[in-house]
Tab-separated table of C-alpha atoms and ligand atoms in Angstrom:
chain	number	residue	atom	x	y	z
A	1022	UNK	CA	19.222	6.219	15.387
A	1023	UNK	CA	20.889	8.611	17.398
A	1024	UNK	CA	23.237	11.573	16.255
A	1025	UNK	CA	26.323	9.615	14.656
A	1026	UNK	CA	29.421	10.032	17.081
A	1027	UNK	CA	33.051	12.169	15.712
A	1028	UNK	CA	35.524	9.778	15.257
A	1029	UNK	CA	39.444	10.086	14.838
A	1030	UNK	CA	40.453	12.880	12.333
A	1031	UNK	CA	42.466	10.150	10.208
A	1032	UNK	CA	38.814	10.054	8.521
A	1033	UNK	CA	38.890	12.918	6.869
A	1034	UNK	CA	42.166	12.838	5.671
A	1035	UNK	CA	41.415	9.195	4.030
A	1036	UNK	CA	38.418	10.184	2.725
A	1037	UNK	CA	39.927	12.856	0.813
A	1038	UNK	CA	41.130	10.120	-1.455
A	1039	UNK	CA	40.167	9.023	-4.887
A	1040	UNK	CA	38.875	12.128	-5.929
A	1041	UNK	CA	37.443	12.856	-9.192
A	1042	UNK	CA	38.800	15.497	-11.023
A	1043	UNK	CA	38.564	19.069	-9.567
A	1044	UNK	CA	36.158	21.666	-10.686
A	1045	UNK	CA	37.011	22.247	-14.099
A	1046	UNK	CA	34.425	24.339	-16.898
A	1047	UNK	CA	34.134	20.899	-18.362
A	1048	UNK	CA	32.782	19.756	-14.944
A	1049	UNK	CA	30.495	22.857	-14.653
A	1050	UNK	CA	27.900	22.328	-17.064
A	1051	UNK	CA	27.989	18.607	-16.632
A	1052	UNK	CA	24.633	17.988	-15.126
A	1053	UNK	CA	23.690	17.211	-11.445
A	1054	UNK	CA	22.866	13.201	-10.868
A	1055	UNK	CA	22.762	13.459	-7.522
A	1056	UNK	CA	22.689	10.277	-5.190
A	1057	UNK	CA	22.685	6.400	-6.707
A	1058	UNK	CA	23.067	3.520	-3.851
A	1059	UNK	CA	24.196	-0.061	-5.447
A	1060	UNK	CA	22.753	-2.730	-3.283
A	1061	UNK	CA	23.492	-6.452	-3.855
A	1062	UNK	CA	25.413	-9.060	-1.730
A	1063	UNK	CA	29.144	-9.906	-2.084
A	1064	UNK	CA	30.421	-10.795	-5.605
A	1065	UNK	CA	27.090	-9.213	-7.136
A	1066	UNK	CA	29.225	-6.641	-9.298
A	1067	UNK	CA	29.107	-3.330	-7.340
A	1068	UNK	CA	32.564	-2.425	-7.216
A	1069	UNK	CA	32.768	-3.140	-11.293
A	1070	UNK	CA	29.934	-1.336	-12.163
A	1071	UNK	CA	30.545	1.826	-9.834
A	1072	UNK	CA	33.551	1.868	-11.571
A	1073	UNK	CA	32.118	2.422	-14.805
A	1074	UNK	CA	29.397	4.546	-13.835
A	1075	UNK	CA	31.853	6.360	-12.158
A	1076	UNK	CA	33.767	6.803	-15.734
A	1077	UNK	CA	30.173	7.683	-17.819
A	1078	UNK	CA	29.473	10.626	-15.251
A	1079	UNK	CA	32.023	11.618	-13.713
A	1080	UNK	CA	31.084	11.626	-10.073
A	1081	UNK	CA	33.136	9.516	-7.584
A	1082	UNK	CA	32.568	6.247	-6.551
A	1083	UNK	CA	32.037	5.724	-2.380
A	1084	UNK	CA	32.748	2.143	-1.617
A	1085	UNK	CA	32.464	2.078	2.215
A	1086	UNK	CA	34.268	-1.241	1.687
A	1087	UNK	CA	37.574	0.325	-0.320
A	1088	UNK	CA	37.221	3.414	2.323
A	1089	UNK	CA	37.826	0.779	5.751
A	1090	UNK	CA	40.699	-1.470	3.691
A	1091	UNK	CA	42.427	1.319	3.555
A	1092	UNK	CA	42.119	2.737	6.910
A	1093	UNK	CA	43.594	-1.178	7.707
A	1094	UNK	CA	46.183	-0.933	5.116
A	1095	UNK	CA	47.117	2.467	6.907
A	1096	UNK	CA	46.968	1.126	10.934
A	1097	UNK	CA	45.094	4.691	11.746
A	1098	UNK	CA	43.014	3.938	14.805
A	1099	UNK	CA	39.686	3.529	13.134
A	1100	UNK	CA	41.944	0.780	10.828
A	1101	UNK	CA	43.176	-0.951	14.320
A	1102	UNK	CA	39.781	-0.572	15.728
A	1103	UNK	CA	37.686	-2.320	12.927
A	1104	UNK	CA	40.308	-4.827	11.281
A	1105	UNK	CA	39.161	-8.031	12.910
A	1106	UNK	CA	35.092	-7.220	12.567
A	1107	UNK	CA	36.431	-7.107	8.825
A	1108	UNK	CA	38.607	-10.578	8.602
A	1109	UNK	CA	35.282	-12.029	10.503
A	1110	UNK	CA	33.140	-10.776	7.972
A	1111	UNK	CA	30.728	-9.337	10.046
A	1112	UNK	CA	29.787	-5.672	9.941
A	1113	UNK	CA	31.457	-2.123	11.258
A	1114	UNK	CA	29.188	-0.358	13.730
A	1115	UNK	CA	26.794	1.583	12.040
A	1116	UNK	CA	27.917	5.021	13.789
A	1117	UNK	CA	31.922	4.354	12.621
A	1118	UNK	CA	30.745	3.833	8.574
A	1119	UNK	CA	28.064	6.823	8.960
A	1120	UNK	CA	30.491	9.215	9.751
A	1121	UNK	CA	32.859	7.989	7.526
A	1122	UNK	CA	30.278	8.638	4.674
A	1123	UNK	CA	29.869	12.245	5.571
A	1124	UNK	CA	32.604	13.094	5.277
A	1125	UNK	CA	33.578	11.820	2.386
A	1126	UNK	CA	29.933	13.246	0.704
A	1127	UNK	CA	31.225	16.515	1.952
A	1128	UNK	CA	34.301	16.639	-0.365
A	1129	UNK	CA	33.926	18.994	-3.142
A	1130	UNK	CA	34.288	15.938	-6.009
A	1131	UNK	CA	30.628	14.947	-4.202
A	1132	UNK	CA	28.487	17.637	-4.909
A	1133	UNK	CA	27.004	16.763	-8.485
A	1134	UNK	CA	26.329	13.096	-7.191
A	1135	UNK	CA	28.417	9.964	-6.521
A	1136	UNK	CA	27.555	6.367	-6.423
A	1137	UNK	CA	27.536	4.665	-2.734
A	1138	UNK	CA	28.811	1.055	-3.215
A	1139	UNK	CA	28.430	-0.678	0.148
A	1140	UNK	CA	26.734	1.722	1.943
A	1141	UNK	CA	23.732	1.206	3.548
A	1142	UNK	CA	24.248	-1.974	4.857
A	1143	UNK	CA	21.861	-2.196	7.577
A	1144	UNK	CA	18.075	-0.132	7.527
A	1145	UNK	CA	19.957	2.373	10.159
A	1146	UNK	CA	22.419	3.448	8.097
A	1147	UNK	CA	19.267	3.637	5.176
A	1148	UNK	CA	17.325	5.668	7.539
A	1149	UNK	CA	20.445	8.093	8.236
A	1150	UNK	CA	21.520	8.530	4.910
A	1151	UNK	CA	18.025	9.629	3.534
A	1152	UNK	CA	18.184	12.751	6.420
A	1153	UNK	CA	21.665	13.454	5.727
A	1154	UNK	CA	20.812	14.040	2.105
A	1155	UNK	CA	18.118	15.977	2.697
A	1156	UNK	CA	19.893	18.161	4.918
A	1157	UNK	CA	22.814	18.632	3.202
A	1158	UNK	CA	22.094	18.802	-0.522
A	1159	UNK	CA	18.533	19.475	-0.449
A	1160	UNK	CA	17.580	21.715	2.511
A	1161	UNK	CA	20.917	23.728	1.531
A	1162	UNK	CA	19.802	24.260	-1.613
A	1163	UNK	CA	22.648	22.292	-3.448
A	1164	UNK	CA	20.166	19.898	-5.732
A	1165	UNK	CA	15.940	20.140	-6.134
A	1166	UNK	CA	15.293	16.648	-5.389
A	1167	UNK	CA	17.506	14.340	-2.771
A	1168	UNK	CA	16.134	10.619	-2.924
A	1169	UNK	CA	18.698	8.426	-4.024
A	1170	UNK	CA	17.832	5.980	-7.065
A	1171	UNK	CA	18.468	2.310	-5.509
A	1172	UNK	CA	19.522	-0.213	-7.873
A	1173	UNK	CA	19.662	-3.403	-6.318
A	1174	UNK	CA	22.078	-6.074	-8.542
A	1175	UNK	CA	20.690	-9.324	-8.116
A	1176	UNK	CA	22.776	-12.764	-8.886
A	1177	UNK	CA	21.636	-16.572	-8.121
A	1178	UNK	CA	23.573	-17.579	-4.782
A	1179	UNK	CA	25.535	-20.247	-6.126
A	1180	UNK	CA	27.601	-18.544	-8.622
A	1181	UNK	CA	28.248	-15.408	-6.155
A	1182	UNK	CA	30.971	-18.098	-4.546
A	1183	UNK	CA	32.748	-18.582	-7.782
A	1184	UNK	CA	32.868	-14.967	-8.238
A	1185	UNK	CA	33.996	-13.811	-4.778
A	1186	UNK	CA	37.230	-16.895	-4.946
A	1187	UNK	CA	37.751	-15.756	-8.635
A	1188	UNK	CA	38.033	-12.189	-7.519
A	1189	UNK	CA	41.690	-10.343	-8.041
A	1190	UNK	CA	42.042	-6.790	-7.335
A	1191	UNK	CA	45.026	-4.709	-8.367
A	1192	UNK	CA	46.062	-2.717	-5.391
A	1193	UNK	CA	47.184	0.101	-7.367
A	1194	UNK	CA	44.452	1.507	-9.720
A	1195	UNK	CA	41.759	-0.820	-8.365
A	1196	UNK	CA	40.628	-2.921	-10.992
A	1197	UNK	CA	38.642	-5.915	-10.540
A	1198	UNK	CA	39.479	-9.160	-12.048
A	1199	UNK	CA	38.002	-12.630	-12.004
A	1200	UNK	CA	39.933	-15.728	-13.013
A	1201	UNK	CA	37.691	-17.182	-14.866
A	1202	UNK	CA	35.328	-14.433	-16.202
A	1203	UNK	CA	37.499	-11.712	-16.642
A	1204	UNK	CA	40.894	-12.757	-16.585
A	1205	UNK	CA	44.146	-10.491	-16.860
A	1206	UNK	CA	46.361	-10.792	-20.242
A	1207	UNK	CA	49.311	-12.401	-18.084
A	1208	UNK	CA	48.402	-14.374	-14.766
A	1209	UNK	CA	48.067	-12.131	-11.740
A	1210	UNK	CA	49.109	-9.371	-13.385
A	1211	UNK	CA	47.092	-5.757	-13.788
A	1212	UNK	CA	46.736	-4.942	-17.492
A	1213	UNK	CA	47.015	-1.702	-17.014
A	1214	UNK	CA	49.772	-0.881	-14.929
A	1215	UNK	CA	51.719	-4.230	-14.794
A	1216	UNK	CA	50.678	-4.467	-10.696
A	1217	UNK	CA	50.530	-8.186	-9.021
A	1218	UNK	CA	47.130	-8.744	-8.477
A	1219	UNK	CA	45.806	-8.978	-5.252
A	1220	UNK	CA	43.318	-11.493	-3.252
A	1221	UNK	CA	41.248	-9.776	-0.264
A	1222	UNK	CA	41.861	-10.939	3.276
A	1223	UNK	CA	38.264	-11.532	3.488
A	1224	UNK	CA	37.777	-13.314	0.199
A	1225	UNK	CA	38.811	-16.623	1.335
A	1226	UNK	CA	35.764	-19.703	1.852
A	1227	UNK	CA	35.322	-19.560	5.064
A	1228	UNK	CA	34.624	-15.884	5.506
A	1229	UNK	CA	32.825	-15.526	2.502
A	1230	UNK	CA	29.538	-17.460	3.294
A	1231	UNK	CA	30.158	-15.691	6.953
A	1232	UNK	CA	29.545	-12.355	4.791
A	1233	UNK	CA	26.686	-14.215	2.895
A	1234	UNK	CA	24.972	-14.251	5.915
A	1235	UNK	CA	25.489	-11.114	7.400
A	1236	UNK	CA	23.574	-9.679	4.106
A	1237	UNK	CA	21.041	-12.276	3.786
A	1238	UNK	CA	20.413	-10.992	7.620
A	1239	UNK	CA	21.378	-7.494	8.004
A	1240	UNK	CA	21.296	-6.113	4.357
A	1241	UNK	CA	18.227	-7.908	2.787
A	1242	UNK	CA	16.088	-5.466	4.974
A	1243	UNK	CA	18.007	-2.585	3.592
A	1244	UNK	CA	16.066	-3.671	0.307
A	1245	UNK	CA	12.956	-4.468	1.860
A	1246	UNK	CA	13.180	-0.764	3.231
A	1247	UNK	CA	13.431	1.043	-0.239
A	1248	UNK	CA	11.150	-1.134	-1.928
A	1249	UNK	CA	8.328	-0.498	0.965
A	1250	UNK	CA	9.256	3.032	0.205
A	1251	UNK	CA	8.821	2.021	-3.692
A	1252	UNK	CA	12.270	3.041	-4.425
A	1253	UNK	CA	13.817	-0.076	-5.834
A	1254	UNK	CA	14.800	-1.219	-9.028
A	1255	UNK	CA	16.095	-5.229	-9.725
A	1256	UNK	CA	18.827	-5.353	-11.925
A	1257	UNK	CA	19.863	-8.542	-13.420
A	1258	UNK	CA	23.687	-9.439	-12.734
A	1259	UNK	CA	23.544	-12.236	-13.806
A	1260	UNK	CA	25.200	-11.079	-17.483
A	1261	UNK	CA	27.789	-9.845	-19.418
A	1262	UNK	CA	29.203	-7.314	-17.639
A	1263	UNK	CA	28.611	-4.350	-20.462
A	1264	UNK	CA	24.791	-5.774	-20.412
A	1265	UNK	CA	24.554	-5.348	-16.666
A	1266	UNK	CA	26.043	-1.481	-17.105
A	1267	UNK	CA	23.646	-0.496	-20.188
A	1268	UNK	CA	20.915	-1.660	-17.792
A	1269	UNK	CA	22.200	0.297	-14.947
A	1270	UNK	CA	22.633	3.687	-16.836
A	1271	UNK	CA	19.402	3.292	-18.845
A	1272	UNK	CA	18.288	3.192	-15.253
A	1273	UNK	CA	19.811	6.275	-13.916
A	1274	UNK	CA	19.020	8.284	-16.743
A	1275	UNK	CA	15.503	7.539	-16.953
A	1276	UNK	CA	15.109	8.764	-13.434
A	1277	UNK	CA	18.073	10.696	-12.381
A	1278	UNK	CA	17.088	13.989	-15.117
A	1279	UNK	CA	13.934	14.011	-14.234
A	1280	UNK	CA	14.106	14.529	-10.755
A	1281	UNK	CA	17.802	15.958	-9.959
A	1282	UNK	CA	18.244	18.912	-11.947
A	1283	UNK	CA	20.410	22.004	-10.119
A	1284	UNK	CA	18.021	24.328	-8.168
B	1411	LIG	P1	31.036	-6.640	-5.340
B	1411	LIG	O1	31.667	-5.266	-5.291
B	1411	LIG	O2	29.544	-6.582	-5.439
B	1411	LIG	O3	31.505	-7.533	-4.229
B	1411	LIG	P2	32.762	-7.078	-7.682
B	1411	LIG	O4	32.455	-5.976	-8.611
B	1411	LIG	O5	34.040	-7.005	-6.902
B	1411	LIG	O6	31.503	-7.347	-6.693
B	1411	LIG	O7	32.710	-8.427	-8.538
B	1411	LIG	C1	32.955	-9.702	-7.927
B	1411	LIG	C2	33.694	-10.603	-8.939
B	1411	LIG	O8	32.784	-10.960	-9.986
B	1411	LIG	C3	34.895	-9.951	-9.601
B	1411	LIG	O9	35.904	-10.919	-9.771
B	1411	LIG	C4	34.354	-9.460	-10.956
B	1411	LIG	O10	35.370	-9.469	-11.954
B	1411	LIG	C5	33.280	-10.512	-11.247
B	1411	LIG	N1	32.126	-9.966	-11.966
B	1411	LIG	C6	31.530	-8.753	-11.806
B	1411	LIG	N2	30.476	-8.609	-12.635
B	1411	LIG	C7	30.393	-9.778	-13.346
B	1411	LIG	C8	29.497	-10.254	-14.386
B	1411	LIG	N3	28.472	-9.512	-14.836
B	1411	LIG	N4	29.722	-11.490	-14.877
B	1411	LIG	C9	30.747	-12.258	-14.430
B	1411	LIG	N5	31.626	-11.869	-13.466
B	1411	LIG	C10	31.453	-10.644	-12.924
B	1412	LIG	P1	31.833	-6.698	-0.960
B	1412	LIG	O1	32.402	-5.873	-2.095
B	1412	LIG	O2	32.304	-8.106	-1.019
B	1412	LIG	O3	30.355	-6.561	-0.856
B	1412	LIG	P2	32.855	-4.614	0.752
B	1412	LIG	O4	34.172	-4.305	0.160
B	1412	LIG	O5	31.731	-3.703	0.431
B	1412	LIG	O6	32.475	-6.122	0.385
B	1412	LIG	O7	32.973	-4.685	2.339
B	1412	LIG	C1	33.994	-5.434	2.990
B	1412	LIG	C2	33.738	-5.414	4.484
B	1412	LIG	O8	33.806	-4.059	4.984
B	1412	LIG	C3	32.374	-5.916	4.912
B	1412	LIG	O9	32.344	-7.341	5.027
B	1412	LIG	C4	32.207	-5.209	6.278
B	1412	LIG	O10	33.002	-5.847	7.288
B	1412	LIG	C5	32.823	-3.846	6.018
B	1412	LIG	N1	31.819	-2.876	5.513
B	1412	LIG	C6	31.778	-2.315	4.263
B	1412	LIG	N2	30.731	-1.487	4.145
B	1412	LIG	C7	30.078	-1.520	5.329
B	1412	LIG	C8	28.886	-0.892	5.828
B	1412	LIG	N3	28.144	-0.057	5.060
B	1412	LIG	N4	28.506	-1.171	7.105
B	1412	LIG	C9	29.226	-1.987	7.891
B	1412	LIG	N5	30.348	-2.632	7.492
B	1412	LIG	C10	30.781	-2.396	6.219
């Protein structure tokens, strides 16, 4: 793909957001993890399981999803510009969500690893993140190895529906809910923080098998790109949720300390 274009300076101020704790001595001599991608389609369990990754490690979560919702929920131009793509559940432009993503790598919470949720979508944005990480944290001397470990979360079709119309989201601290597998203590509300529970714009029937097909389509080759590339590991969503994560991390840590050490 070409070079990825500058877009509105809202970006960086958005991306700036949801950042994990600053650089305390804790932090220090936690060790590097570097880059983990979560593939799967809608519903699979990405945004729950980033979140507790997110928790074991302590390196931020970068949901290209949560990123463009908010640039909606704020009406910056990017938000104007890519709301109705989003309500027809089709996909940004590659070049908008690239940029996006670096910036949001270059944040100081970033630089011991993070976990992309949503992002790549398509093989383009595959092919651009594996250069950007190269050149940034690698060829700048930041970590000794770069390749991300893929973990792709796989779930039989027919229950991702029940999962995506089940899904509640609290719009304050983000948790993810699902009416019939994980439901709140009191209807609709966040445990946590006492919130009302939110459903996503794009969460409703129609759109959902709309975004179905998009990744059947557009993010199935995304896959097929890391496993020619022998870079793929299956996951099975299709359990509890804390069976899914112990999967996930014995995963990461299997491969992310052998390769991503500090340099
Ligand atoms: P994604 O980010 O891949 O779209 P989410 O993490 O938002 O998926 O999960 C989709 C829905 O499925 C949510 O309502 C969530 O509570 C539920 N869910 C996630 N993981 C599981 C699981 N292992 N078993 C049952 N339900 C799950
Ligand atoms: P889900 O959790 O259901 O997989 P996301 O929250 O990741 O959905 O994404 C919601 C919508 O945001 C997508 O349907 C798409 O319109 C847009 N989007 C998110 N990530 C990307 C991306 N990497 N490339 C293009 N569009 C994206």
């Amino acid at each position: 793909m070409g070079v990825v274009k500058r877009i509105d300076y809202d970006v960086a101020v958005i991306s700036g957001q949801e950042r994990v704790g600053a650089s305390s001595m804790a932090e220090q001599i936690l060790r590097n993890i570097g880059p983990i991608v979560l593939l799967g389609p809608p519903g699979a369990g990405k945004g729950t399981q980033s979140k507790r990754i997110t928790e074991h490690y302590r390196i931020p979560q970068v949901s290209t999803g949560d990123l463009l919702r908010e640039h909606v929920k704020q009406g910056t131009a990017l938000g104007i510009q890519v709301r109705e793509v989003i309500a027809r559940g089709e996909l940004v432009p590659d070049h908008l969500v690239c940029d996006i993503v670096a910036w949001r790598l270059r944040e100081p919470d970033a630089q011991r690893g993070f976990i992309l949720d949503g992002f790549p979508r398509t093989e383009t944005q595959a092919v651009w993140l594996d250069s950007f990480l190269k050149f940034e944290f690698f060829d700048n001397g930041i970590w000794a190895a770069w390749l991300p470990i893929v973990l792709r979360i796989q779930v039989d079709y027919n229950k991702l529906l029940l999962r995506i119309t089940g899904r509640r989201t609290c719009p304050v601290d983000g948790t993810i809910y699902n009416i019939y597998s994980n439901p709140p203590r009191v209807d609709e509300i966040c445990d946590k923080d006492g919130a009302r529970l939110v459903i996503r714009d794009d969460d409703r029937e129609e759109v959902i098998r709309e975004r179905l097909d998009t990744y059947e389509r557009q993010t199935k080759p995304v896959a097929d790109y890391y496993q020619r590339l022998g870079r793929l590991v299956v996951v099975n969503g299709d359990q509890p949720v804390d069976d899914v994560t112990a999967c996930i991390l014995k995963e990461i840590e299997d491969k992310a300390f052998s390769v991503n050490g500090s340099k």
